[in-house]
XYZ file of C-alpha atoms in Angstrom:
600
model
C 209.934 135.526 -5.002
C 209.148 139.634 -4.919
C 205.576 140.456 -3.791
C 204.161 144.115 -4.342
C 205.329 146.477 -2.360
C 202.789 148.258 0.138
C 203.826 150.575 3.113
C 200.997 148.977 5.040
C 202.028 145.320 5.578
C 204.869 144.220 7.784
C 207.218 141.560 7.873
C 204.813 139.161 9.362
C 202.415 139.706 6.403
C 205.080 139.460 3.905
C 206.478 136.142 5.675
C 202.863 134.908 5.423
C 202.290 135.654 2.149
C 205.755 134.327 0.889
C 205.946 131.036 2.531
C 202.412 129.760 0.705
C 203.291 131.332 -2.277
C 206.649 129.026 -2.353
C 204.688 125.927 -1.073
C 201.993 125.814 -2.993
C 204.113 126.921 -6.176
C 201.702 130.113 -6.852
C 203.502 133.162 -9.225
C 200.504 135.029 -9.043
C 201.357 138.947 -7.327
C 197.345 139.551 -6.623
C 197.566 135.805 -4.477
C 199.924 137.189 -2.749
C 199.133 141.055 -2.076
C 195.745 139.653 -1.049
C 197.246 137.681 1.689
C 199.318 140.204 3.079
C 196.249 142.561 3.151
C 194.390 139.709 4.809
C 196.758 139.306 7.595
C 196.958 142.508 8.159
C 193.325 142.899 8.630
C 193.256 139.846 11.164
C 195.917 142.106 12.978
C 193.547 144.654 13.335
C 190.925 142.744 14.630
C 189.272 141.564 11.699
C 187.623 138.075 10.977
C 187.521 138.476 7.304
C 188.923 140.900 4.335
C 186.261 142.460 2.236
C 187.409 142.774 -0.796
C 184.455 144.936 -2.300
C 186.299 147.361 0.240
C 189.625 146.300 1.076
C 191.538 149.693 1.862
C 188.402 150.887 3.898
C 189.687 152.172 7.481
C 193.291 151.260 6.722
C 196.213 153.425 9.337
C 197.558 156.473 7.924
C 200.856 154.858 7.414
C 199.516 152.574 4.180
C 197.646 155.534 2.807
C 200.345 156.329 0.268
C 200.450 153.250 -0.911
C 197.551 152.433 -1.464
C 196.877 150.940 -4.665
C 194.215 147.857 -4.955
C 193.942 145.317 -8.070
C 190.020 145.826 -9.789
C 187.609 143.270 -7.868
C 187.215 141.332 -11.054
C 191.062 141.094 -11.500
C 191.170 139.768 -7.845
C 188.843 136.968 -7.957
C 189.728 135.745 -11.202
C 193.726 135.134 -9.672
C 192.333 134.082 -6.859
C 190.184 131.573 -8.441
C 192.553 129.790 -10.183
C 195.023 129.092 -6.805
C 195.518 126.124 -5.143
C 195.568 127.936 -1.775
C 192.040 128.973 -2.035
C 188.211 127.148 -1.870
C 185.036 129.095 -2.595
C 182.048 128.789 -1.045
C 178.812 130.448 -1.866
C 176.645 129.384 0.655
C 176.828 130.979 3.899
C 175.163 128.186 5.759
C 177.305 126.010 4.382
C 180.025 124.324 7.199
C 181.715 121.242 5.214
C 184.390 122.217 2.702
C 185.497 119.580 0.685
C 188.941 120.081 0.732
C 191.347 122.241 3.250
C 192.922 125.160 1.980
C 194.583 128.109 3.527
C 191.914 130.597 1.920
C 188.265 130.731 2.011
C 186.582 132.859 -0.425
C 182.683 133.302 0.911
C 180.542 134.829 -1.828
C 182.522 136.195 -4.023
C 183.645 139.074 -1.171
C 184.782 138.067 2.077
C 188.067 136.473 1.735
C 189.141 134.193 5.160
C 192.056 132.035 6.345
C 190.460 128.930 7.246
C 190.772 128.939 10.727
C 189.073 131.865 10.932
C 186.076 130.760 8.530
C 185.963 127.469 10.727
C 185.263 129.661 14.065
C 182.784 132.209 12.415
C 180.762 128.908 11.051
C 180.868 127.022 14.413
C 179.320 129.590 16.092
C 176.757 130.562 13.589
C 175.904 126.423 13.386
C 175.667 126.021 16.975
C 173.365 129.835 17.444
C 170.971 128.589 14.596
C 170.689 125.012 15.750
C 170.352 126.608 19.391
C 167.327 128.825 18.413
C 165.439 125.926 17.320
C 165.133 124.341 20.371
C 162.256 124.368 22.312
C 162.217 124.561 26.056
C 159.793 122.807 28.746
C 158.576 125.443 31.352
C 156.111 124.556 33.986
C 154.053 127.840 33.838
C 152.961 128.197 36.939
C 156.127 128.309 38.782
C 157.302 130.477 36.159
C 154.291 132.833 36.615
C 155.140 132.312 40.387
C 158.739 133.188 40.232
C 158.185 136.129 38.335
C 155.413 137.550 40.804
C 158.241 137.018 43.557
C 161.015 138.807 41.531
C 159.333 141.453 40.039
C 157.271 144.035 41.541
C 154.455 145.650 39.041
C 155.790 148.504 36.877
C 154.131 151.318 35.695
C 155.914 150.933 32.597
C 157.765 147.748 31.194
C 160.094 146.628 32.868
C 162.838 145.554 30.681
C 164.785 143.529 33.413
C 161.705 140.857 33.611
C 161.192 140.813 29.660
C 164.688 139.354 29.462
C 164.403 137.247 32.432
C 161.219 135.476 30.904
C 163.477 135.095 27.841
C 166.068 133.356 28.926
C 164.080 130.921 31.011
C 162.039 130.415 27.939
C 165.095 129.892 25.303
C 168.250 128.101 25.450
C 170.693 130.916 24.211
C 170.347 134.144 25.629
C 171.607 137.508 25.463
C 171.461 140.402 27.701
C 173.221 143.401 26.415
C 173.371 147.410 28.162
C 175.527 149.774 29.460
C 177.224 150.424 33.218
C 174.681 150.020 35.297
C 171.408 149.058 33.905
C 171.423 146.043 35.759
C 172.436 142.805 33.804
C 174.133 141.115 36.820
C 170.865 141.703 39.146
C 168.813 140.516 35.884
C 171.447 137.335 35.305
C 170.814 136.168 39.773
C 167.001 135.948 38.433
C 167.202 133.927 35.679
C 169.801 131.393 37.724
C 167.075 131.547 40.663
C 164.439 131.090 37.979
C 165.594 128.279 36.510
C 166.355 126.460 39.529
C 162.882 126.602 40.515
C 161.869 125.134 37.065
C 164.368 122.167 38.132
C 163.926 121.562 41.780
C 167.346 120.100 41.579
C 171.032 121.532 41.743
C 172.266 122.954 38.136
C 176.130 122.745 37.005
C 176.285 126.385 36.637
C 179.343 128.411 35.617
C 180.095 131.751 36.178
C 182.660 132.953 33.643
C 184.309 135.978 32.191
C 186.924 136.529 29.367
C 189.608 137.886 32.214
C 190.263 137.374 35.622
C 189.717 141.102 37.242
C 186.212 140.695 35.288
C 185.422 137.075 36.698
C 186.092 138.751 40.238
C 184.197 141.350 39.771
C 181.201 139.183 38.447
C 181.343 136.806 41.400
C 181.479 139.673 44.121
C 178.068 140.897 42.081
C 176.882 138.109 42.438
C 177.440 137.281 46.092
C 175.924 141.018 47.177
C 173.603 140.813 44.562
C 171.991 137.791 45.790
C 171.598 138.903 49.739
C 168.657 141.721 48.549
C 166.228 139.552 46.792
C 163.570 137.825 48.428
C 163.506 134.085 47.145
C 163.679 130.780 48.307
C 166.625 130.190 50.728
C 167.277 126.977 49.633
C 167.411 127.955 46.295
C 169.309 130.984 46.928
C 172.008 128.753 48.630
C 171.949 126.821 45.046
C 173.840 130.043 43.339
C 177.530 129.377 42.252
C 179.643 131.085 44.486
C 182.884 131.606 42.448
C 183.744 132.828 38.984
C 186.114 132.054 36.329
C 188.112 132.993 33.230
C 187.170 131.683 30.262
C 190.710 129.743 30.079
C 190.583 128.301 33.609
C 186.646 127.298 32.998
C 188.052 125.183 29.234
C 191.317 123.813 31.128
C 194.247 126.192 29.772
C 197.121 123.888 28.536
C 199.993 125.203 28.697
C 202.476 124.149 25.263
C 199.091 122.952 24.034
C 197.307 123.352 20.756
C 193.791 122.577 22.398
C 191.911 123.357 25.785
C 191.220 120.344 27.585
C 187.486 120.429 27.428
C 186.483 120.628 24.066
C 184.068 118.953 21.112
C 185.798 115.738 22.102
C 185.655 116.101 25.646
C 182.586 118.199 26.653
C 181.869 120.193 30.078
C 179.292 118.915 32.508
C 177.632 122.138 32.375
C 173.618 122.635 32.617
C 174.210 126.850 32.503
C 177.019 128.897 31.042
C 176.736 132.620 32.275
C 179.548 134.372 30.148
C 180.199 138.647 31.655
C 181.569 140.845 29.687
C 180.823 139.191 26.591
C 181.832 142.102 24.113
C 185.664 141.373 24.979
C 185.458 137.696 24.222
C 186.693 137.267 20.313
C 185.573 134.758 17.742
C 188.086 131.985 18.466
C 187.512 131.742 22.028
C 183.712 131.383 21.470
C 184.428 129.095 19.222
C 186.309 127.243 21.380
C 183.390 127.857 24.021
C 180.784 126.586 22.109
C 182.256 123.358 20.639
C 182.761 122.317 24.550
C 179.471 123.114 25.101
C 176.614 119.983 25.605
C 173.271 120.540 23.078
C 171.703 120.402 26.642
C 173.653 123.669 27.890
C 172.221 126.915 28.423
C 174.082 129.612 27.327
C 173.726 133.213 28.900
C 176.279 136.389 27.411
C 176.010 139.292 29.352
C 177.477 142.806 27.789
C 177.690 145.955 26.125
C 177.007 145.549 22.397
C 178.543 149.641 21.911
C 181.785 148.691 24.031
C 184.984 148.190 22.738
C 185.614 145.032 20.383
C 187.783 142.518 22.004
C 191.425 142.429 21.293
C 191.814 139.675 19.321
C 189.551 139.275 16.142
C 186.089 139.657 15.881
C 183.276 141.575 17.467
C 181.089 138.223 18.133
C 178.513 140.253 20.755
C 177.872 143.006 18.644
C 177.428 140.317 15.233
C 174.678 138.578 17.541
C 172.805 141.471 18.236
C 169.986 142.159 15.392
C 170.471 145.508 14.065
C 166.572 146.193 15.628
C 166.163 143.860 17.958
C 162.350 142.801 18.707
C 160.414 139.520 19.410
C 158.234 137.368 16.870
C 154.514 137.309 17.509
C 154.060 134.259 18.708
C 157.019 135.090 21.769
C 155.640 137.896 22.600
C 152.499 136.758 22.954
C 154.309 134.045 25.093
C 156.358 136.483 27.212
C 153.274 138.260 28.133
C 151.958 135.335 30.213
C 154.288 136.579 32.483
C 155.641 140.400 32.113
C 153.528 143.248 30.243
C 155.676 144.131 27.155
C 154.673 146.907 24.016
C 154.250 145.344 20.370
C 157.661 144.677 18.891
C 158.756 143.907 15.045
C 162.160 142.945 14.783
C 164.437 141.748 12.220
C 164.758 138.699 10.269
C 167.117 137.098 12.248
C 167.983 133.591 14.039
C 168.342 135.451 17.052
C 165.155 137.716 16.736
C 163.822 136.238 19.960
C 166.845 135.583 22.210
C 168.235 139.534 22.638
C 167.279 141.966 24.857
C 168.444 145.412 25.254
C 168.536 147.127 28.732
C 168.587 150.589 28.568
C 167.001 151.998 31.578
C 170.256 153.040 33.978
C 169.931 152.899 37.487
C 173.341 154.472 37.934
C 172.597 157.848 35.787
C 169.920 160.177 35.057
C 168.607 160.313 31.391
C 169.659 164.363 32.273
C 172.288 164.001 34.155
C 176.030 165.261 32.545
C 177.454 161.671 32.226
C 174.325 159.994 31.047
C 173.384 162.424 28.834
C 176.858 162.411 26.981
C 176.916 158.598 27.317
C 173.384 158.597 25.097
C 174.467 161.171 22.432
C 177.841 159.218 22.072
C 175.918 156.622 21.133
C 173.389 158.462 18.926
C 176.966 159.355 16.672
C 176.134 163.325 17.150
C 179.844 164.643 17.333
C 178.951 168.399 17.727
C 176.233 167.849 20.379
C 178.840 165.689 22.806
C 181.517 168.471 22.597
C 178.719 171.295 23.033
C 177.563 169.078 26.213
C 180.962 168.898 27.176
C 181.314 173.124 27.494
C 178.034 173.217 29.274
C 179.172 174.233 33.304
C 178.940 170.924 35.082
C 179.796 169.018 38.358
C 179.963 165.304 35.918
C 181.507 166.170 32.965
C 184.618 168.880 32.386
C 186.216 169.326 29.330
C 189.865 170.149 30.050
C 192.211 171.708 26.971
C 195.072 173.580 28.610
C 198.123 171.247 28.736
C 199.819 173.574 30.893
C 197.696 173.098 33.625
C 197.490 169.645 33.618
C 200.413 169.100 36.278
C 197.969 170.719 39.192
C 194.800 168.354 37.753
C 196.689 164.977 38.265
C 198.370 166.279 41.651
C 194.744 167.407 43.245
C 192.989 163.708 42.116
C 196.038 161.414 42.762
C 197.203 163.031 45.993
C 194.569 162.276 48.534
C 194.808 158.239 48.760
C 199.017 159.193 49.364
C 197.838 161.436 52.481
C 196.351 157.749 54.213
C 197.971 156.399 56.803
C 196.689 152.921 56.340
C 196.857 150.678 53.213
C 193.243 149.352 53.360
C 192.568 153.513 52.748
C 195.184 154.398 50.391
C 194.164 151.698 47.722
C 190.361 152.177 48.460
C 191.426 156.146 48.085
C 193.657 155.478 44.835
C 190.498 153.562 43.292
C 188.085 156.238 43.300
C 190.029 158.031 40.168
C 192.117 156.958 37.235
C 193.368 158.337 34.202
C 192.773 156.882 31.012
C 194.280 156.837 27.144
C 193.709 156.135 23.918
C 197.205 154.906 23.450
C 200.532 152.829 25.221
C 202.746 155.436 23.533
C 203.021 159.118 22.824
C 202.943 162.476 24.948
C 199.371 161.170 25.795
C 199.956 157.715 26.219
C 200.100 155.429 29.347
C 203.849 154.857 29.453
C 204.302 158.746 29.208
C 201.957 159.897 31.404
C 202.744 157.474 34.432
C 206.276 159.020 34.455
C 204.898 162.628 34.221
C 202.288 161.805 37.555
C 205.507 159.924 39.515
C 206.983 163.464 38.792
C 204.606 165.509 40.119
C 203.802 163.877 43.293
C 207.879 163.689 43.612
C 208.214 167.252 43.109
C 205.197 167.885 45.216
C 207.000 165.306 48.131
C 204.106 163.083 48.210
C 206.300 159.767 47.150
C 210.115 158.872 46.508
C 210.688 156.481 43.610
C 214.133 156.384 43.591
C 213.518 152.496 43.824
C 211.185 149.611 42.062
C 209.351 149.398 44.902
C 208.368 152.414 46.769
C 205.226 153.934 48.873
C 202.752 154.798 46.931
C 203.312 152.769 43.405
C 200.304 151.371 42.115
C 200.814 148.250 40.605
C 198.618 146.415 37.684
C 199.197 142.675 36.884
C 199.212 142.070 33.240
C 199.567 138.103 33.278
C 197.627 135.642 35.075
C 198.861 134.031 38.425
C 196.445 130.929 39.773
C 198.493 130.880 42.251
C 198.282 133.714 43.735
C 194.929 134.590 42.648
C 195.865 137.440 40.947
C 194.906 138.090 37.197
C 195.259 140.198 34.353
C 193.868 143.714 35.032
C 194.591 143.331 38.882
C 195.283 146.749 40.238
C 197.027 146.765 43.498
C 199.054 149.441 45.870
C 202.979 149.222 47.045
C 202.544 150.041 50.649
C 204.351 149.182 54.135
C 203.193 147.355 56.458
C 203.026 147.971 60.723
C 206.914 146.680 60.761
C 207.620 149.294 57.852
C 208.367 146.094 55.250
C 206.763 147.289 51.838
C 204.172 144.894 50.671
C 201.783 144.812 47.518
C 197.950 145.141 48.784
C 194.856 143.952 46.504
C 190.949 143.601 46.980
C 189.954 140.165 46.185
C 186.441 139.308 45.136
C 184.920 139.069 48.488
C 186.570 142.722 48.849
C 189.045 141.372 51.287
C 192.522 143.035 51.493
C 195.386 140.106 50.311
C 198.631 141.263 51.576
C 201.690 140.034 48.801
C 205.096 140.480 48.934
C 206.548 142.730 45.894
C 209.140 140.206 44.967
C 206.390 137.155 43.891
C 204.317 139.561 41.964
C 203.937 138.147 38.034
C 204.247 140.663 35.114
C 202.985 143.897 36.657
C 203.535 147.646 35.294
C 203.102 151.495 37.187
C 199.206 151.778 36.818
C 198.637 155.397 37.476
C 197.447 155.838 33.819
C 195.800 153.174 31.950
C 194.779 151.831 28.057
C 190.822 152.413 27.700
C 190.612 148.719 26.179
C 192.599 147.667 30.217
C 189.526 149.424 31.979
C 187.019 146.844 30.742
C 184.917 145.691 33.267
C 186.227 148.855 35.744
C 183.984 150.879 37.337
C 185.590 154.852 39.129
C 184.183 157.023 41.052
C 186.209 159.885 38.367
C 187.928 159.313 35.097
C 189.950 161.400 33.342
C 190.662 161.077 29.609
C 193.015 161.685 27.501
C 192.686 160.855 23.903
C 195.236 161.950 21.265
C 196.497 165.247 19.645
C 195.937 164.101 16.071
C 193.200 162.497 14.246
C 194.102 158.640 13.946
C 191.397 155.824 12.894
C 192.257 154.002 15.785
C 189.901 156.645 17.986
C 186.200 155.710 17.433
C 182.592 155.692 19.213
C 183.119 152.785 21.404
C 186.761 154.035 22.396
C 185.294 157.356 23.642
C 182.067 155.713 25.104
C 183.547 152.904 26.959
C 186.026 155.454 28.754
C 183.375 158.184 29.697
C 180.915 155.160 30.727
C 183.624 154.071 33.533
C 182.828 157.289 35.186
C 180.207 157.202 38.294
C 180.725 160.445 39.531
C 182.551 162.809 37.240
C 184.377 162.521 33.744
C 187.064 165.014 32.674
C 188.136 164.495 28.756
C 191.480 166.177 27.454
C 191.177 166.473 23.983
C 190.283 168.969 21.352
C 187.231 169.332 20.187
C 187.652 168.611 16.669
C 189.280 165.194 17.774
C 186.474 164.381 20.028
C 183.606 165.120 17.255
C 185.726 163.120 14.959
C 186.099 160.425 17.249
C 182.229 160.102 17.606
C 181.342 159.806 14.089
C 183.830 157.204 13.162
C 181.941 153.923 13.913
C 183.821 151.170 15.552
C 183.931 148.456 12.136
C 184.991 144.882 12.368
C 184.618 142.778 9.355
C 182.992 139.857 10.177
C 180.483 137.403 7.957
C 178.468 136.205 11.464
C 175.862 138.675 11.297
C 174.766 137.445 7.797
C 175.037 134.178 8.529
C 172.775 134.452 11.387
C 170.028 136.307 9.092
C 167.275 134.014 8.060
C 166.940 135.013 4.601
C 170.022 133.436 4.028
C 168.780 129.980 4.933
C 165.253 129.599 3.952
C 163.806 129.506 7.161
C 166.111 127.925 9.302
């Protein structure tokens, strides 16, 4: 059986494609160049394939091939398959048969798995908004005089803590440093008080390095508010991935909690929500009692997860704003301004932090952070020539060797490996890409080089002073997770060991040799600094226009910058970058929008 030939698809998508075509006896080529363009698109992160729009952001490598059937054309072979179902109801969650293909209004063409995920989650958000909560309003009004201190202006923090006392889903979305975690210790302390009791409470992230980092937040967050003791004492202490939190199987089609076996969970606090994709939510949700609060905490403008789907960002109205009647019951308890939002199940369970406590509106790095995200490509690289002590725009390759040898060669000049890693953490260099003259695997070679050349280290060997190490499986074990950065460094007897902070920010000494899947981390991916926070960053992004650089790309690597950001790139690749919009094709969003389900 020949399918059309397209320089885009691989031989995954043409394996795909073939093997239902032969099983379910289909002849038609549209059946089949639609499923190859379909799995593609899941490939690239996408729940769905629009097929109003279907070569819309494609890689420059299909662009010559590029040829599409008319929509009319497509539907009407689709139609008639017996690999496909329509439905036309975007409430709807029952199909009445199983097919490989779901074709959702006439435009968004799923496999079914994917449908399945995208409708669990929208069932479980718009059966979650309609539930009402019991608050005892004074202790509410209580804990919120004890929490927050009068403002001269709203204070956005308590807004979203009254909201997710006051609603069973919740979500808390902002950038680096505006305070989520702080905001998150609130509402757990809050709703404690409401119980009087101890709450099965889970602290959870989508990787381990995140989890950590969550639960050391946590645990120092906690020590600077004035509360209850008791209460205070309540607070989970640990955190945990995603996959640990479910029961990870290994050789297993299904985690062991799920819709069959639930958690015994009262509060689900998810970090770092914007990595988590649509099949793990899924997966979240359906293990998930109706009693469960559910809390996501994130960056709606950061990077999309991996996998497919960009489930924070789908969940976030595109103006968010509460109903009348919530506001009016928010402001028993927190002044707030007249909102109007959209029409949207969510409409009253999404706030939007936006007031940093890390950065100055002025200031070089949060002033490029904000016009990032207003999509104004010639203002960000006209910031970036501006003289400043945050942000330096670097374009002279050439000089590039003496750059990476003045950042990276103070933590070598410790003498002790509690200072060297603490001294390697306070700068990294990030990419755009694995591959390429810019690319992590190039550019970790290059900086071994020049602090060779320059005598600083000796890796003749695997193992050698100075190599920073970053884990890149999951070890329960030894505690150590994806994302894990750590430092090859001797000990007093001169025996090299591998050094890490854990999440109490306690050195763990490891031997080299019982490390899991690791790689030289002196340059890392953008999407591998998620959840990371540097004192300096610099970036590099590409040398060529690709559609694989967007807004959130650029944004989430400047926004990992405390101190100072330096950015190698030209500036017609940076403005370019900024205007392309980070697009994930998805059907949540409308599914989620009331008009679409008279009322509910």
């Amino acid at each position: 059986m020949s399918l059309p030939h397209n320089a885009l698809f691989d031989a995954l998508d043409q394996t795909v494609a073939k093997f239902l075509m032969r099983i379910a006896h289909e002849s038609q080529a549209e059946v089949g160049l639609a499923m190859q363009l379909l799995n593609y698109w899941t490939r690239q992160g996408h729940v769905c394939l629009d097929l109003v729009c279907p070569a819309q952001d494609v890689s420059e490598e299909g662009d010559n091939a590029r040829e599409w059937p008319p929509l009319a054309e497509w539907l009407a072979a689709l139609k008639q398959s017996a690999l496909l179902v329509e439905v036309n109801v975007p409430s709807q969650t029952c199909l009445p048969e199983k097919r490989p293909l779901v074709l959702e209004n006439n435009r968004r063409l799923y496999w079914l798995r994917y449908w399945d995920f995208e409708n669990q989650i929208a069932l479980y958000l718009r059966q979650a908004s309609q539930r009402t909560v019991a608050v005892d309003a004074l202790r509410m009004a209580y804990g919120m005089r004890q929490l927050f201190a009068p403002q001269p202006e709203t204070d956005w923090q308590a807004v979203a803590t009254a909201m997710a006392v006051l609603k069973t889903v919740a979500i808390i979305s902002g950038g680096p440093g505006v305070g989520k975690t702080t905001t998150v210790i609130k509402i757990l302390l809050l709703l404690l008080h409401q119980a009087q009791r101890r709450l099965q409470i889970a602290l959870t992230a989508p990787t381990g390095k995140a989890a950590n980092r969550l639960q050391q937040s946590v645990q120092q967050g906690v020590e600077h508010l004035t509360f209850d003791d008791e209460l205070k004492k309540l607070l989970p202490q640990t955190a945990s991935t995603l996959h640990r939190l479910l029961g990870f199987q290994p050789h297993r089609p299904q985690f062991h909690f799920n819709r069959d076996n639930l958690l015994a969970l009262d509060v689900l606090v998810i970090d770092e929500a914007s990595m988590v994709d649509v099949a793990m939510m899924a997966q979240v949700i359906s293990a998930l009692p109706p009693s469960c609060r559910l809390i996501l905490l994130g960056d709606k403008d950061q990077l999309s997860a991996v996998e497919s789907g960009n489930v924070l960002a789908d969940l976030c109205p595109a103006q968010t704003g509460f109903s009348a009647d919530f506001q009016a019951q928010i402001a028993h308890y927190t002044p707030l301004p007249a909102m109007s939002g959209t029409a949207h199940c969510l409409q009253n369970h999404v706030v939007l932090l936006q007031k940093s406590y890390r950065f100055a509106t002025d200031s070089g790095i949060g002033l490029l952070v904000r016009l990032i995200q207003q999509g104004d490509g010639q203002a960000v690289t006209h910031n970036c020539l501006k003289p400043s002590t945050q942000v330096r725009w670097l374009n002279d390759w050439g000089a590039m060797d003496d750059v990476l040898l003045a950042y990276y060669q103070p933590y070598l000049q410790q003498t002790q490996p509690e200072a060297a890693l603490a001294a390697f953490n306070q700068f990294r260099v990030l990419c755009a890409y694995r591959y390429g003259e810019q690319g992590v695997f190039a550019l970790n070679k290059r900086i071994e080089m020049i602090l060779q050349q320059a005598q600083q280290l000796r890796p003749q060997q695997r193992w050698y002073r100075g190599r920073p190490v970053m884990i890149t499986e999951n070890d329960y074990n030894l505690h150590l997770f994806n994302g894990d950065i750590g430092l090859i460094w001797p000990d007093a007897q001169k025996r090299l060991q591998a050094y890490f902070t854990d999440a109490q920010g306690k050195i763990r000494v490891i031997s080299p040799n019982r490390l899991p899947t690791h790689q030289t981390a002196y340059a890392m991916t953008i999407h591998k600094s998620q959840g990371s926070e540097f004192e300096r960053v610099l970036l590099f992004l590409a040398d060529k226009p690709s559609v694989l650089l967007n807004r959130a790309l650029l944004y989430t690597a400047v926004s990992r910058a405390k101190q100072q950001v330096l950015i190698y790139a030209q500036a017609d690749i940076i403005e370019q970058t900024v205007q392309q919009k980070q697009q994930r094709h998805s059907g949540l969003r409308d599914k989620l929008t009331l008009r679409t389900h008279h009322g509910n």
